[in-house]
Amino acid sequence: MLKKVTAVAAVALRGSHRPSLMATCRHSTTVSTAVNSLLLRSLKEHYLEISRMTPPPKVSPPSSFSIIKGALDGNGPVLTRSYGNEEINVSVMRLANIVPGGGGDDGDDEINQLFLHVTVSKPEQRESLHFLCGLYPDALGIHSVSMRPKAESSGFLVVPSGYNGPVFEDLDEKMRDVLHNYIEERGINQSLFSFLQAWLYVKEHRNLMRWFRSVGSFINEPKNAKED
Ligand SMILES: *[C@@H]1O[C@H](CO)[C@@H](O)[C@H](O)[C@H]1NC(C)=O
Ligand SMILES: *[C@@H]1O[C@H](CO)[C@@H](O)[C@H](O)[C@H]1NC(C)=O
């Protein structure tokens, strides 16, 4: 619309019917179309390549946990279980996605470091107990323990709004051990690793496929609009 208005104005000013602006427009459109089709072809090739990748074998979560419906498409918790009258939710991220380079230099190390956010809630309590943990194939370490309002519980809390608890390492050793026992008793240990690792793989694969599709259709859009 704006282009049309400008073109009309330019022609009127020049007092000529020479459609020079149209020619200029068509020229620049042709150039970007060439880049667009290169990009679209490249996106399509990679998309196909990735869609042909064989998924890893399906891993089930430890039997006491169930997978939360729709977790693959959201940012919320992945696993849930009840323990007495408590509800335990588990969210997961890769450490490298939170702290750039946080996984170290080694690619394998990086992929084998997960970040867990565990919430323990009780029906009659307004706050829930939060554990931020590092999860490795053969170990689980607690980073922090804090109390947070239940409303904040959904999803991953990278930037908590309240007190994040004491530095875990500064706590008395006995207290650290008992806190470890506390989450261990609720089924939070290294046995979650293989399921969560496979789950993240599926999620990342889906995100990547979606990225190729959405970037592709965004770039394709003006062409489609013109054809309509
Ligand atoms: C646990 O996750 C489920 C599903 O996302 C959610 O409905 C529930 O509120 C969560 N519980 C807590 C305490 O965050
Ligand atoms: C992890 O916890 C589950 C459930 O409590 C238990 O069956 C399993 O043996 C534990 N795994 C390890 C490695 O301690």
PDB file of C-alpha atoms and ligand atoms in Angstrom:
ATOM      1  CA  MET A   1       0.000   0.000   0.000  1.00  0.00           C
ATOM      2  CA  LEU A   2       2.705   2.442   1.043  1.00  0.00           C
ATOM      3  CA  LYS A   3       4.779   1.457  -1.966  1.00  0.00           C
ATOM      4  CA  LYS A   4       1.850   2.126  -4.285  1.00  0.00           C
ATOM      5  CA  VAL A   5       1.279   5.539  -2.732  1.00  0.00           C
ATOM      6  CA  THR A   6       4.956   6.441  -3.036  1.00  0.00           C
ATOM      7  CA  ALA A   7       5.116   5.279  -6.632  1.00  0.00           C
ATOM      8  CA  VAL A   8       2.069   7.334  -7.586  1.00  0.00           C
ATOM      9  CA  ALA A   9       3.525  10.379  -5.854  1.00  0.00           C
ATOM     10  CA  ALA A  10       6.875   9.949  -7.593  1.00  0.00           C
ATOM     11  CA  VAL A  11       5.280   9.606 -11.004  1.00  0.00           C
ATOM     12  CA  ALA A  12       3.103  12.668 -10.363  1.00  0.00           C
ATOM     13  CA  LEU A  13       6.112  14.727  -9.296  1.00  0.00           C
ATOM     14  CA  ARG A  14       8.119  13.742 -12.307  1.00  0.00           C
ATOM     15  CA  GLY A  15       5.139  14.308 -14.570  1.00  0.00           C
ATOM     16  CA  SER A  16       5.997  11.213 -16.522  1.00  0.00           C
ATOM     17  CA  HIS A  17       4.300   7.869 -17.045  1.00  0.00           C
ATOM     18  CA  ARG A  18       7.552   5.988 -17.076  1.00  0.00           C
ATOM     19  CA  PRO A  19       7.059   3.222 -14.520  1.00  0.00           C
ATOM     20  CA  SER A  20      10.626   3.468 -13.282  1.00  0.00           C
ATOM     21  CA  LEU A  21       9.762   2.797  -9.681  1.00  0.00           C
ATOM     22  CA  MET A  22       7.969  -0.376 -10.627  1.00  0.00           C
ATOM     23  CA  ALA A  23      11.081  -1.573 -12.403  1.00  0.00           C
ATOM     24  CA  THR A  24      13.230  -0.772  -9.375  1.00  0.00           C
ATOM     25  CA  CYS A  25      10.844  -2.625  -7.125  1.00  0.00           C
ATOM     26  CA  ARG A  26      10.793  -5.675  -9.326  1.00  0.00           C
ATOM     27  CA  HIS A  27      14.566  -5.649  -9.478  1.00  0.00           C
ATOM     28  CA  SER A  28      15.051  -5.660  -5.691  1.00  0.00           C
ATOM     29  CA  THR A  29      12.305  -8.278  -5.312  1.00  0.00           C
ATOM     30  CA  THR A  30      14.123 -10.557  -7.706  1.00  0.00           C
ATOM     31  CA  VAL A  31      17.342 -10.308  -5.718  1.00  0.00           C
ATOM     32  CA  SER A  32      15.752 -11.149  -2.382  1.00  0.00           C
ATOM     33  CA  THR A  33      13.736 -13.942  -3.975  1.00  0.00           C
ATOM     34  CA  ALA A  34      16.963 -15.601  -5.035  1.00  0.00           C
ATOM     35  CA  VAL A  35      18.302 -15.414  -1.489  1.00  0.00           C
ATOM     36  CA  ASN A  36      14.962 -16.590  -0.165  1.00  0.00           C
ATOM     37  CA  SER A  37      14.878 -19.648  -2.375  1.00  0.00           C
ATOM     38  CA  LEU A  38      18.451 -20.531  -1.445  1.00  0.00           C
ATOM     39  CA  LEU A  39      17.516 -20.271   2.195  1.00  0.00           C
ATOM     40  CA  LEU A  40      14.279 -22.190   1.729  1.00  0.00           C
ATOM     41  CA  ARG A  41      16.077 -24.968  -0.085  1.00  0.00           C
ATOM     42  CA  SER A  42      18.700 -25.152   2.633  1.00  0.00           C
ATOM     43  CA  LEU A  43      16.038 -25.205   5.350  1.00  0.00           C
ATOM     44  CA  LYS A  44      14.186 -27.952   3.530  1.00  0.00           C
ATOM     45  CA  GLU A  45      17.314 -30.074   3.085  1.00  0.00           C
ATOM     46  CA  HIS A  46      18.196 -29.831   6.752  1.00  0.00           C
ATOM     47  CA  TYR A  47      14.616 -30.403   7.763  1.00  0.00           C
ATOM     48  CA  LEU A  48      14.490 -33.622   5.755  1.00  0.00           C
ATOM     49  CA  GLU A  49      17.856 -34.700   7.080  1.00  0.00           C
ATOM     50  CA  ILE A  50      16.698 -34.202  10.657  1.00  0.00           C
ATOM     51  CA  SER A  51      13.319 -35.815  10.090  1.00  0.00           C
ATOM     52  CA  ARG A  52      15.130 -38.954   8.903  1.00  0.00           C
ATOM     53  CA  MET A  53      17.193 -39.240  12.078  1.00  0.00           C
ATOM     54  CA  THR A  54      16.283 -42.359  14.003  1.00  0.00           C
ATOM     55  CA  PRO A  55      14.892 -41.481  17.395  1.00  0.00           C
ATOM     56  CA  PRO A  56      16.598 -42.958  20.448  1.00  0.00           C
ATOM     57  CA  PRO A  57      14.995 -46.026  22.001  1.00  0.00           C
ATOM     58  CA  LYS A  58      11.989 -45.161  24.106  1.00  0.00           C
ATOM     59  CA  VAL A  59      12.796 -44.941  27.803  1.00  0.00           C
ATOM     60  CA  SER A  60      10.121 -45.116  30.465  1.00  0.00           C
ATOM     61  CA  PRO A  61      10.318 -43.017  33.593  1.00  0.00           C
ATOM     62  CA  PRO A  62      10.734 -44.808  36.930  1.00  0.00           C
ATOM     63  CA  SER A  63       7.372 -46.426  37.640  1.00  0.00           C
ATOM     64  CA  SER A  64       6.402 -44.179  40.542  1.00  0.00           C
ATOM     65  CA  PHE A  65       6.373 -41.161  38.189  1.00  0.00           C
ATOM     66  CA  SER A  66       4.037 -40.305  35.369  1.00  0.00           C
ATOM     67  CA  ILE A  67       4.685 -38.041  32.421  1.00  0.00           C
ATOM     68  CA  ILE A  68       2.660 -34.828  32.435  1.00  0.00           C
ATOM     69  CA  LYS A  69       0.465 -34.519  29.334  1.00  0.00           C
ATOM     70  CA  GLY A  70       1.584 -31.825  26.933  1.00  0.00           C
ATOM     71  CA  ALA A  71       4.962 -31.431  28.631  1.00  0.00           C
ATOM     72  CA  LEU A  72       6.788 -31.771  25.305  1.00  0.00           C
ATOM     73  CA  ASP A  73       5.111 -28.626  24.023  1.00  0.00           C
ATOM     74  CA  GLY A  74       5.416 -26.515  27.142  1.00  0.00           C
ATOM     75  CA  ASN A  75       7.949 -25.200  29.594  1.00  0.00           C
ATOM     76  CA  GLY A  76       6.429 -26.749  32.667  1.00  0.00           C
ATOM     77  CA  PRO A  77       7.203 -29.876  34.640  1.00  0.00           C
ATOM     78  CA  VAL A  78       7.795 -33.205  32.904  1.00  0.00           C
ATOM     79  CA  LEU A  79       7.184 -35.719  35.655  1.00  0.00           C
ATOM     80  CA  THR A  80       4.805 -35.844  38.554  1.00  0.00           C
ATOM     81  CA  ARG A  81       4.055 -38.259  41.330  1.00  0.00           C
ATOM     82  CA  SER A  82       2.369 -38.290  44.660  1.00  0.00           C
ATOM     83  CA  TYR A  83       4.076 -39.163  47.864  1.00  0.00           C
ATOM     84  CA  GLY A  84       1.621 -39.434  50.730  1.00  0.00           C
ATOM     85  CA  ASN A  85      -0.399 -36.255  50.438  1.00  0.00           C
ATOM     86  CA  GLU A  86       2.451 -34.464  48.674  1.00  0.00           C
ATOM     87  CA  GLU A  87       2.734 -33.698  45.003  1.00  0.00           C
ATOM     88  CA  ILE A  88       6.223 -33.903  43.524  1.00  0.00           C
ATOM     89  CA  ASN A  89       6.876 -32.189  40.179  1.00  0.00           C
ATOM     90  CA  VAL A  90      10.083 -32.419  38.206  1.00  0.00           C
ATOM     91  CA  SER A  91      11.220 -30.017  35.472  1.00  0.00           C
ATOM     92  CA  VAL A  92      14.411 -30.452  33.480  1.00  0.00           C
ATOM     93  CA  MET A  93      16.770 -28.379  31.373  1.00  0.00           C
ATOM     94  CA  ARG A  94      20.256 -28.772  30.087  1.00  0.00           C
ATOM     95  CA  LEU A  95      22.761 -26.903  32.180  1.00  0.00           C
ATOM     96  CA  ALA A  96      24.322 -25.552  28.980  1.00  0.00           C
ATOM     97  CA  ASN A  97      21.020 -23.842  28.112  1.00  0.00           C
ATOM     98  CA  ILE A  98      21.011 -21.880  31.347  1.00  0.00           C
ATOM     99  CA  VAL A  99      24.674 -20.988  31.725  1.00  0.00           C
ATOM    100  CA  PRO A 100      26.215 -20.559  28.266  1.00  0.00           C
ATOM    101  CA  GLY A 101      29.336 -22.698  28.315  1.00  0.00           C
ATOM    102  CA  GLY A 102      28.259 -23.894  31.746  1.00  0.00           C
ATOM    103  CA  GLY A 103      28.622 -27.484  30.704  1.00  0.00           C
ATOM    104  CA  GLY A 104      32.352 -27.201  30.173  1.00  0.00           C
ATOM    105  CA  ASP A 105      34.200 -27.565  26.882  1.00  0.00           C
ATOM    106  CA  ASP A 106      33.628 -31.229  26.316  1.00  0.00           C
ATOM    107  CA  GLY A 107      30.520 -31.939  24.247  1.00  0.00           C
ATOM    108  CA  ASP A 108      29.814 -35.205  26.076  1.00  0.00           C
ATOM    109  CA  ASP A 109      30.149 -33.583  29.470  1.00  0.00           C
ATOM    110  CA  GLU A 110      27.795 -30.882  28.382  1.00  0.00           C
ATOM    111  CA  ILE A 111      25.140 -33.304  27.222  1.00  0.00           C
ATOM    112  CA  ASN A 112      25.399 -35.308  30.421  1.00  0.00           C
ATOM    113  CA  GLN A 113      24.681 -32.424  32.756  1.00  0.00           C
ATOM    114  CA  LEU A 114      21.047 -31.790  33.426  1.00  0.00           C
ATOM    115  CA  PHE A 115      19.465 -29.233  35.656  1.00  0.00           C
ATOM    116  CA  LEU A 116      16.474 -30.366  37.700  1.00  0.00           C
ATOM    117  CA  HIS A 117      13.852 -28.275  39.378  1.00  0.00           C
ATOM    118  CA  VAL A 118      11.917 -30.327  41.910  1.00  0.00           C
ATOM    119  CA  THR A 119       8.918 -28.987  43.775  1.00  0.00           C
ATOM    120  CA  VAL A 120       7.306 -30.643  46.743  1.00  0.00           C
ATOM    121  CA  SER A 121       3.878 -29.307  47.610  1.00  0.00           C
ATOM    122  CA  LYS A 122       1.252 -30.114  50.194  1.00  0.00           C
ATOM    123  CA  PRO A 123      -2.432 -29.360  49.684  1.00  0.00           C
ATOM    124  CA  GLU A 124      -2.803 -27.286  52.847  1.00  0.00           C
ATOM    125  CA  GLN A 125       0.368 -25.234  52.337  1.00  0.00           C
ATOM    126  CA  ARG A 126       0.557 -22.005  50.367  1.00  0.00           C
ATOM    127  CA  GLU A 127       4.262 -22.391  49.717  1.00  0.00           C
ATOM    128  CA  SER A 128       6.115 -25.328  48.260  1.00  0.00           C
ATOM    129  CA  LEU A 129       9.621 -26.603  48.780  1.00  0.00           C
ATOM    130  CA  HIS A 130      11.948 -26.194  45.800  1.00  0.00           C
ATOM    131  CA  PHE A 131      15.129 -28.064  45.060  1.00  0.00           C
ATOM    132  CA  LEU A 132      17.437 -27.032  42.270  1.00  0.00           C
ATOM    133  CA  CYS A 133      19.669 -29.967  41.425  1.00  0.00           C
ATOM    134  CA  GLY A 134      22.360 -31.025  39.012  1.00  0.00           C
ATOM    135  CA  LEU A 135      21.681 -34.454  37.542  1.00  0.00           C
ATOM    136  CA  TYR A 136      24.361 -36.657  35.996  1.00  0.00           C
ATOM    137  CA  PRO A 137      24.231 -40.254  34.738  1.00  0.00           C
ATOM    138  CA  ASP A 138      25.621 -41.475  38.048  1.00  0.00           C
ATOM    139  CA  ALA A 139      24.967 -38.702  40.552  1.00  0.00           C
ATOM    140  CA  LEU A 140      22.605 -36.038  41.768  1.00  0.00           C
ATOM    141  CA  GLY A 141      23.745 -32.881  43.528  1.00  0.00           C
ATOM    142  CA  ILE A 142      21.621 -30.261  45.256  1.00  0.00           C
ATOM    143  CA  HIS A 143      22.350 -26.612  44.381  1.00  0.00           C
ATOM    144  CA  SER A 144      19.758 -24.901  46.497  1.00  0.00           C
ATOM    145  CA  VAL A 145      16.678 -25.426  48.630  1.00  0.00           C
ATOM    146  CA  SER A 146      14.074 -22.724  48.993  1.00  0.00           C
ATOM    147  CA  MET A 147      10.450 -22.001  49.836  1.00  0.00           C
ATOM    148  CA  ARG A 148       8.334 -20.371  47.151  1.00  0.00           C
ATOM    149  CA  PRO A 149       4.695 -19.488  46.691  1.00  0.00           C
ATOM    150  CA  LYS A 150       2.793 -22.255  44.909  1.00  0.00           C
ATOM    151  CA  ALA A 151       1.757 -19.847  42.164  1.00  0.00           C
ATOM    152  CA  GLU A 152       5.395 -19.635  41.106  1.00  0.00           C
ATOM    153  CA  SER A 153       5.685 -23.385  40.931  1.00  0.00           C
ATOM    154  CA  SER A 154       4.737 -23.948  37.343  1.00  0.00           C
ATOM    155  CA  GLY A 155       7.611 -24.075  34.955  1.00  0.00           C
ATOM    156  CA  PHE A 156      11.279 -23.500  35.317  1.00  0.00           C
ATOM    157  CA  LEU A 157      12.414 -20.778  37.646  1.00  0.00           C
ATOM    158  CA  VAL A 158      15.638 -19.436  36.342  1.00  0.00           C
ATOM    159  CA  VAL A 159      15.194 -16.101  38.079  1.00  0.00           C
ATOM    160  CA  PRO A 160      13.426 -16.680  41.372  1.00  0.00           C
ATOM    161  CA  SER A 161      11.639 -13.708  42.861  1.00  0.00           C
ATOM    162  CA  GLY A 162      12.375 -14.416  46.493  1.00  0.00           C
ATOM    163  CA  TYR A 163      15.108 -15.654  48.800  1.00  0.00           C
ATOM    164  CA  ASN A 164      16.920 -18.499  47.109  1.00  0.00           C
ATOM    165  CA  GLY A 165      17.958 -20.229  50.316  1.00  0.00           C
ATOM    166  CA  PRO A 166      21.425 -20.502  51.844  1.00  0.00           C
ATOM    167  CA  VAL A 167      24.405 -21.594  49.773  1.00  0.00           C
ATOM    168  CA  PHE A 168      23.945 -25.331  49.928  1.00  0.00           C
ATOM    169  CA  GLU A 169      27.640 -26.038  50.367  1.00  0.00           C
ATOM    170  CA  ASP A 170      27.678 -23.827  53.462  1.00  0.00           C
ATOM    171  CA  LEU A 171      25.127 -25.979  55.240  1.00  0.00           C
ATOM    172  CA  ASP A 172      26.190 -28.434  57.870  1.00  0.00           C
ATOM    173  CA  GLU A 173      27.162 -31.774  56.309  1.00  0.00           C
ATOM    174  CA  LYS A 174      24.543 -33.714  58.283  1.00  0.00           C
ATOM    175  CA  MET A 175      21.837 -31.354  57.110  1.00  0.00           C
ATOM    176  CA  ARG A 176      22.960 -31.743  53.497  1.00  0.00           C
ATOM    177  CA  ASP A 177      22.874 -35.514  53.854  1.00  0.00           C
ATOM    178  CA  VAL A 178      19.377 -35.467  55.283  1.00  0.00           C
ATOM    179  CA  LEU A 179      18.154 -33.144  52.526  1.00  0.00           C
ATOM    180  CA  HIS A 180      19.599 -35.615  50.042  1.00  0.00           C
ATOM    181  CA  ASN A 181      17.744 -38.408  51.812  1.00  0.00           C
ATOM    182  CA  TYR A 182      14.580 -36.340  51.740  1.00  0.00           C
ATOM    183  CA  ILE A 183      14.448 -36.084  47.941  1.00  0.00           C
ATOM    184  CA  GLU A 184      15.892 -39.569  47.475  1.00  0.00           C
ATOM    185  CA  GLU A 185      12.949 -40.903  49.460  1.00  0.00           C
ATOM    186  CA  ARG A 186      10.678 -39.150  46.971  1.00  0.00           C
ATOM    187  CA  GLY A 187      12.337 -40.960  44.085  1.00  0.00           C
ATOM    188  CA  ILE A 188      14.618 -38.121  42.997  1.00  0.00           C
ATOM    189  CA  ASN A 189      17.972 -39.704  42.168  1.00  0.00           C
ATOM    190  CA  GLN A 190      20.235 -40.542  39.261  1.00  0.00           C
ATOM    191  CA  SER A 191      17.801 -43.201  38.035  1.00  0.00           C
ATOM    192  CA  LEU A 192      15.824 -40.347  36.456  1.00  0.00           C
ATOM    193  CA  PHE A 193      18.727 -39.508  34.201  1.00  0.00           C
ATOM    194  CA  SER A 194      18.198 -41.897  31.277  1.00  0.00           C
ATOM    195  CA  PHE A 195      14.533 -41.068  30.930  1.00  0.00           C
ATOM    196  CA  LEU A 196      15.063 -37.294  31.159  1.00  0.00           C
ATOM    197  CA  GLN A 197      17.991 -37.415  28.759  1.00  0.00           C
ATOM    198  CA  ALA A 198      15.885 -39.266  26.155  1.00  0.00           C
ATOM    199  CA  TRP A 199      12.918 -36.975  26.802  1.00  0.00           C
ATOM    200  CA  LEU A 200      15.044 -33.865  26.231  1.00  0.00           C
ATOM    201  CA  TYR A 201      16.341 -35.369  23.020  1.00  0.00           C
ATOM    202  CA  VAL A 202      12.783 -35.813  21.720  1.00  0.00           C
ATOM    203  CA  LYS A 203      11.838 -32.318  22.823  1.00  0.00           C
ATOM    204  CA  GLU A 204      14.878 -30.723  21.205  1.00  0.00           C
ATOM    205  CA  HIS A 205      14.276 -32.668  18.022  1.00  0.00           C
ATOM    206  CA  ARG A 206      10.679 -31.435  17.892  1.00  0.00           C
ATOM    207  CA  ASN A 207      11.777 -27.857  18.580  1.00  0.00           C
ATOM    208  CA  LEU A 208      14.344 -28.038  15.815  1.00  0.00           C
ATOM    209  CA  MET A 209      11.827 -29.419  13.311  1.00  0.00           C
ATOM    210  CA  ARG A 210       9.373 -26.716  14.314  1.00  0.00           C
ATOM    211  CA  TRP A 211      12.097 -24.093  13.929  1.00  0.00           C
ATOM    212  CA  PHE A 212      12.825 -25.187  10.349  1.00  0.00           C
ATOM    213  CA  ARG A 213       9.112 -25.150   9.523  1.00  0.00           C
ATOM    214  CA  SER A 214       8.356 -21.769  11.098  1.00  0.00           C
ATOM    215  CA  VAL A 215      11.422 -19.980   9.723  1.00  0.00           C
ATOM    216  CA  GLY A 216      10.612 -21.494   6.320  1.00  0.00           C
ATOM    217  CA  SER A 217       6.993 -20.417   6.317  1.00  0.00           C
ATOM    218  CA  PHE A 218       7.900 -16.946   7.601  1.00  0.00           C
ATOM    219  CA  ILE A 219      10.290 -16.450   4.700  1.00  0.00           C
ATOM    220  CA  ASN A 220       7.841 -17.957   2.258  1.00  0.00           C
ATOM    221  CA  GLU A 221       4.971 -15.763   3.445  1.00  0.00           C
ATOM    222  CA  PRO A 222       5.154 -12.669   1.139  1.00  0.00           C
ATOM    223  CA  LYS A 223       5.334 -14.960  -1.902  1.00  0.00           C
ATOM    224  CA  ASN A 224       2.234 -16.850  -0.785  1.00  0.00           C
ATOM    225  CA  ALA A 225       0.434 -13.604  -0.018  1.00  0.00           C
ATOM    226  CA  LYS A 226       1.131 -12.336  -3.544  1.00  0.00           C
ATOM    227  CA  GLU A 227      -0.084 -15.555  -5.095  1.00  0.00           C
ATOM    228  CA  ASP A 228      -3.369 -15.408  -3.189  1.00  0.00           C
TER     229      ASP A 228
HETATM  230  C1  LIG B   1       2.583 -29.926  39.028  1.00  0.00           C
HETATM  231  O1  LIG B   1       2.401 -29.967  37.621  1.00  0.00           O
HETATM  232  C2  LIG B   1       1.037 -29.970  37.204  1.00  0.00           C
HETATM  233  C3  LIG B   1       1.033 -30.076  35.696  1.00  0.00           C
HETATM  234  O2  LIG B   1       1.728 -29.014  35.089  1.00  0.00           O
HETATM  235  C4  LIG B   1       0.338 -28.710  37.691  1.00  0.00           C
HETATM  236  O3  LIG B   1      -1.017 -28.754  37.337  1.00  0.00           O
HETATM  237  C5  LIG B   1       0.504 -28.581  39.201  1.00  0.00           C
HETATM  238  O4  LIG B   1      -0.044 -27.361  39.632  1.00  0.00           O
HETATM  239  C6  LIG B   1       1.965 -28.667  39.577  1.00  0.00           C
HETATM  240  N1  LIG B   1       2.073 -28.606  41.007  1.00  0.00           N
HETATM  241  C7  LIG B   1       2.844 -27.731  41.599  1.00  0.00           C
HETATM  242  C8  LIG B   1       2.830 -27.751  43.089  1.00  0.00           C
HETATM  243  O5  LIG B   1       3.526 -26.932  40.976  1.00  0.00           O
HETATM  244  C1  LIG B   2      16.375 -44.290  42.864  1.00  0.00           C
HETATM  245  O1  LIG B   2      15.125 -44.316  43.525  1.00  0.00           O
HETATM  246  C2  LIG B   2      14.285 -45.404  43.188  1.00  0.00           C
HETATM  247  C3  LIG B   2      12.974 -45.202  43.910  1.00  0.00           C
HETATM  248  O2  LIG B   2      13.182 -44.871  45.239  1.00  0.00           O
HETATM  249  C4  LIG B   2      14.990 -46.703  43.556  1.00  0.00           C
HETATM  250  O3  LIG B   2      14.181 -47.808  43.193  1.00  0.00           O
HETATM  251  C5  LIG B   2      16.323 -46.775  42.843  1.00  0.00           C
HETATM  252  O4  LIG B   2      17.015 -47.941  43.238  1.00  0.00           O
HETATM  253  C6  LIG B   2      17.157 -45.555  43.144  1.00  0.00           C
HETATM  254  N1  LIG B   2      18.350 -45.586  42.305  1.00  0.00           N
HETATM  255  C7  LIG B   2      19.570 -45.411  42.793  1.00  0.00           C
HETATM  256  C8  LIG B   2      20.665 -45.482  41.792  1.00  0.00           C
HETATM  257  O5  LIG B   2      19.791 -45.177  43.975  1.00  0.00           O
END
